[in-house]
Coordinates of N, CA and C in Angstrom, one line a residue:
X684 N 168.2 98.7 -11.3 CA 169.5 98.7 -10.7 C 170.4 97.5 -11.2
X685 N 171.6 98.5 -11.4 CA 172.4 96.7 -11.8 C 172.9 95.8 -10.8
X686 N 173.2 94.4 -11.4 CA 173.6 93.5 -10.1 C 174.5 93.6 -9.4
X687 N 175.5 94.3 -9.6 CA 176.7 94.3 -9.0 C 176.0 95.7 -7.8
X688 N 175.6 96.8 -8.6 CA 175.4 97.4 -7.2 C 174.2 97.2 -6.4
X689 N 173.3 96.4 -6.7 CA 172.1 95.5 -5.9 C 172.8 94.8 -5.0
X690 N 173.8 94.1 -4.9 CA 174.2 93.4 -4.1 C 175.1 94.2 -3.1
X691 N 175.9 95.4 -3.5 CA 177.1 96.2 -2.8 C 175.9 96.9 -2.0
X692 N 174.7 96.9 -2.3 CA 173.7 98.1 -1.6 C 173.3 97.1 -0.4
X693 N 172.9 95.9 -1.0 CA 172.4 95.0 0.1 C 173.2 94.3 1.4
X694 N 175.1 94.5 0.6 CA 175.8 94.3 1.8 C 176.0 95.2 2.8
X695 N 176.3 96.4 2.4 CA 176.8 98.2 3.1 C 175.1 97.8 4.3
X696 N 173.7 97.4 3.6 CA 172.4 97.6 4.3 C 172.5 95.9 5.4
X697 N 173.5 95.1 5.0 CA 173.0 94.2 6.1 C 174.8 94.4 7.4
X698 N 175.2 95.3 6.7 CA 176.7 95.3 7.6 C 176.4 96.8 8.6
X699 N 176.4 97.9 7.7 CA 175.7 99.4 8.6 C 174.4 99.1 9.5
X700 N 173.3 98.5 8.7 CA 172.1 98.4 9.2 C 172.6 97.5 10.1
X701 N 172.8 96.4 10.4 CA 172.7 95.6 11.2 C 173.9 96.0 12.3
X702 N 174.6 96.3 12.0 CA 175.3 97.4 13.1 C 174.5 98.1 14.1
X703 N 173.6 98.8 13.5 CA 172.9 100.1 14.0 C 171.4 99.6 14.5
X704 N 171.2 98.5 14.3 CA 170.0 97.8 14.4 C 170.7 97.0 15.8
X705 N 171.2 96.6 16.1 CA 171.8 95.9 17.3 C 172.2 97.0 18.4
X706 N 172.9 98.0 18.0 CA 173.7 98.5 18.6 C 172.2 99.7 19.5
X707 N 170.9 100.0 18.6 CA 169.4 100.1 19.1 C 169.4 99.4 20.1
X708 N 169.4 97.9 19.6 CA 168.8 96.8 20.9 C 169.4 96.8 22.1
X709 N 171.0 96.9 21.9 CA 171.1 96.8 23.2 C 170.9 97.8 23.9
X710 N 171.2 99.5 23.4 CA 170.7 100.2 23.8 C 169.4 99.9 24.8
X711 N 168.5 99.7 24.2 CA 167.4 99.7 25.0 C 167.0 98.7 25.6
X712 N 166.9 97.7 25.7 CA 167.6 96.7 26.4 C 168.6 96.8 27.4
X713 N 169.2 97.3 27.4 CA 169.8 97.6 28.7 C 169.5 98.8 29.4
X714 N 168.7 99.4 29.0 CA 168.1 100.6 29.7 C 166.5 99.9 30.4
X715 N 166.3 98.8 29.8 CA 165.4 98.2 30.2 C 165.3 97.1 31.4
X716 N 166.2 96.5 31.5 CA 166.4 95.4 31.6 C 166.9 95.6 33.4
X717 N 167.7 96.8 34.0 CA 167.6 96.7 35.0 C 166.6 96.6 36.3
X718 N 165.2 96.9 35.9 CA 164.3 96.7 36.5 C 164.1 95.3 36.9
X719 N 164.5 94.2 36.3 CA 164.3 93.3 36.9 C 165.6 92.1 36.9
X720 N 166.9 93.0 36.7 CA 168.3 92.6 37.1 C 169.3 93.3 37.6
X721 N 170.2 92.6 38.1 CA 171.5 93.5 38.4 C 172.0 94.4 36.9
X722 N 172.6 95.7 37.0 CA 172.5 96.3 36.2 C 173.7 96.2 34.8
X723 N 175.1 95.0 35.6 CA 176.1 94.9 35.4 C 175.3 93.4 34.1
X724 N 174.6 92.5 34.6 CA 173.8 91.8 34.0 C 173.1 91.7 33.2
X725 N 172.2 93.4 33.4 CA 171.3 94.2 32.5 C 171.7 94.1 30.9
X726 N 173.0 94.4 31.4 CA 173.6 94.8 30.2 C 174.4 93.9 28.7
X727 N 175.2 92.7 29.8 CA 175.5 91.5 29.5 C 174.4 90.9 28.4
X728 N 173.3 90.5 29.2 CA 172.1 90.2 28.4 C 171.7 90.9 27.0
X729 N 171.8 91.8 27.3 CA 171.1 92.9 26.5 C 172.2 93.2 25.0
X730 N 173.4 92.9 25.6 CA 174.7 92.5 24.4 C 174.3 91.2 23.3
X731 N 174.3 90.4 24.4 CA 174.0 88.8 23.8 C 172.8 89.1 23.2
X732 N 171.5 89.6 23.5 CA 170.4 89.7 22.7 C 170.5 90.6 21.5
X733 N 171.6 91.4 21.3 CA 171.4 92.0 20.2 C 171.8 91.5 19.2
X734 N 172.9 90.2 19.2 CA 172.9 89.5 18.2 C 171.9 89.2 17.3
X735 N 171.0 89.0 18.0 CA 169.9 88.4 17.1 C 169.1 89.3 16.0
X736 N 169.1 90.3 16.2 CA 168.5 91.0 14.9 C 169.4 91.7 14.5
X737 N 170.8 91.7 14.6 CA 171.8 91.9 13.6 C 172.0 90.2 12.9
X738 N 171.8 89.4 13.0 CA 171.5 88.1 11.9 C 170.2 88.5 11.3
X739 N 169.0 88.9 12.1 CA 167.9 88.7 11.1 C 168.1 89.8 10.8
X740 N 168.7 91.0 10.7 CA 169.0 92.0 9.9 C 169.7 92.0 8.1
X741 N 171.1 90.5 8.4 CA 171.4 90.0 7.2 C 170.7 89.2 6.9
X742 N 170.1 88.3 7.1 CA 168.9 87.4 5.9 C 168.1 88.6 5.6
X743 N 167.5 89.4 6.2 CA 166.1 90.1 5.6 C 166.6 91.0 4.4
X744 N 168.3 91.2 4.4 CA 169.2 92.6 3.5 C 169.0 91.2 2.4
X745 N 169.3 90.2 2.0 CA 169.5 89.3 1.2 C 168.5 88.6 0.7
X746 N 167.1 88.5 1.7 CA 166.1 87.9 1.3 C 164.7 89.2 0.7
X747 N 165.1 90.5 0.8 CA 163.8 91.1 0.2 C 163.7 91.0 -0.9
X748 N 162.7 92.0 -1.7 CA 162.3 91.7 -3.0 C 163.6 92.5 -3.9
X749 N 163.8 93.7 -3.1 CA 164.7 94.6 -3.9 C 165.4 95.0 -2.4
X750 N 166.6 95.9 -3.1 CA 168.0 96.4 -2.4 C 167.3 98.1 -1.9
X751 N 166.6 98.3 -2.2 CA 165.7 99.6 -1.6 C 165.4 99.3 -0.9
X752 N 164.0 98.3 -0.5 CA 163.6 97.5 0.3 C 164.1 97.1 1.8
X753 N 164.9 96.4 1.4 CA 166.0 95.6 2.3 C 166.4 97.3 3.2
X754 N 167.0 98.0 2.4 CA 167.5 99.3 3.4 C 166.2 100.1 3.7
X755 N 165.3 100.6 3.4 CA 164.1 101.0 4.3 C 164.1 100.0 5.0
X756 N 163.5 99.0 5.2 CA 163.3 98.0 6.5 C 164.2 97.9 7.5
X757 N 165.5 98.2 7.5 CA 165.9 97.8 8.1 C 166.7 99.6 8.8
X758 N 166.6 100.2 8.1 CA 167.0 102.0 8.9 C 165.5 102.2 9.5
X759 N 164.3 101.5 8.8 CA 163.1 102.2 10.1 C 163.4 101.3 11.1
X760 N 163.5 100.4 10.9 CA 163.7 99.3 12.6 C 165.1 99.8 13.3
X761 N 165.9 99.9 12.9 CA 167.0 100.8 13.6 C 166.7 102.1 14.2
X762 N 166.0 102.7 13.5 CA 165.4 104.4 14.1 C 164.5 103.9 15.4
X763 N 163.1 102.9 14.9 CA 162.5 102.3 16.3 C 163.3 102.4 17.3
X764 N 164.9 101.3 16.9 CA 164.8 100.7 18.2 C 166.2 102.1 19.0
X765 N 166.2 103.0 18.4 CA 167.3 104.0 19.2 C 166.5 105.4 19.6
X766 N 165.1 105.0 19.1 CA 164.1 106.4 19.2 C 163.2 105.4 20.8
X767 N 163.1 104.4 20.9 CA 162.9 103.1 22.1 C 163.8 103.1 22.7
X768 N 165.2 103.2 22.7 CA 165.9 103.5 23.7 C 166.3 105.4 23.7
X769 N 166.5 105.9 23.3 CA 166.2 107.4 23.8 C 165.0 107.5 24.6
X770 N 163.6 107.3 24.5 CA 162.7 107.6 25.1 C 162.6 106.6 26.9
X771 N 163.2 105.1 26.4 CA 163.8 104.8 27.8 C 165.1 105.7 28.8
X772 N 166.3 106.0 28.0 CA 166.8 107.0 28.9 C 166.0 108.2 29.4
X773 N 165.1 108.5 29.1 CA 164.4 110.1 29.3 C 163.7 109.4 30.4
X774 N 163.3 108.1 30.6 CA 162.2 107.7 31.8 C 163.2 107.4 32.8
X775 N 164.4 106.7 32.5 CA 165.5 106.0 33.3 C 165.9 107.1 34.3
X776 N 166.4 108.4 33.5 CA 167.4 108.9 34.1 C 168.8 108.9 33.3
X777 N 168.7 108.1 32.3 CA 170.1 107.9 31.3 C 170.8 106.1 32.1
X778 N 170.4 105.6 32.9 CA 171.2 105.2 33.6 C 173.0 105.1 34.4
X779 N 172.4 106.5 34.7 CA 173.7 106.9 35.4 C 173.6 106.4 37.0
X780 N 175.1 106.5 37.2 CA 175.0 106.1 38.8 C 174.4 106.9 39.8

């Protein structure tokens, strides 16, 4: 692959991916999290905590071996974590009122 689009692949995989990789976490995390919070809280938390693997989403897009790489790793951990929050809504209830 050339460098110019090794790098256009690795940014689209640390900006979509890591989008969709956070947007998993809080997901489920806040389907999770009211069990042992207010739900309004639940959720709060669950925002602030998804930062964090949308950053290690871009080091890992920038640090693999290849631009293939980087985007497998990071669309299977996105599928985990929205296939872990689907299967939390199906136990929850959806978290509806």
């Amino acid at each position: 692959m050339k460098r110019g689009a090794d790098i256009a692949l690795r940014a689209v995989t640390a900006t979509l991916g890591g989008y969709a990789l956070a947007a998993g976490t809080a997901a489920a995390l806040s389907l999770a999290l009211p069990a042992v919070q207010d739900r309004a809280e639940a959720v709060l938390t669950a925002t602030m905590a998804a930062l964090v693997p949308c950053v290690l989403a871009v080091i890992g897009a920038f640090a693999a071996a290849s631009a293939v790489r980087a985007a497998a790793w990071t669309s299977g951990l996105a599928a985990a974590a929205w296939g872990l929050a689907g299967a939390l809504g199906t136990l929850t209830g959806g978290g509806g009122p």
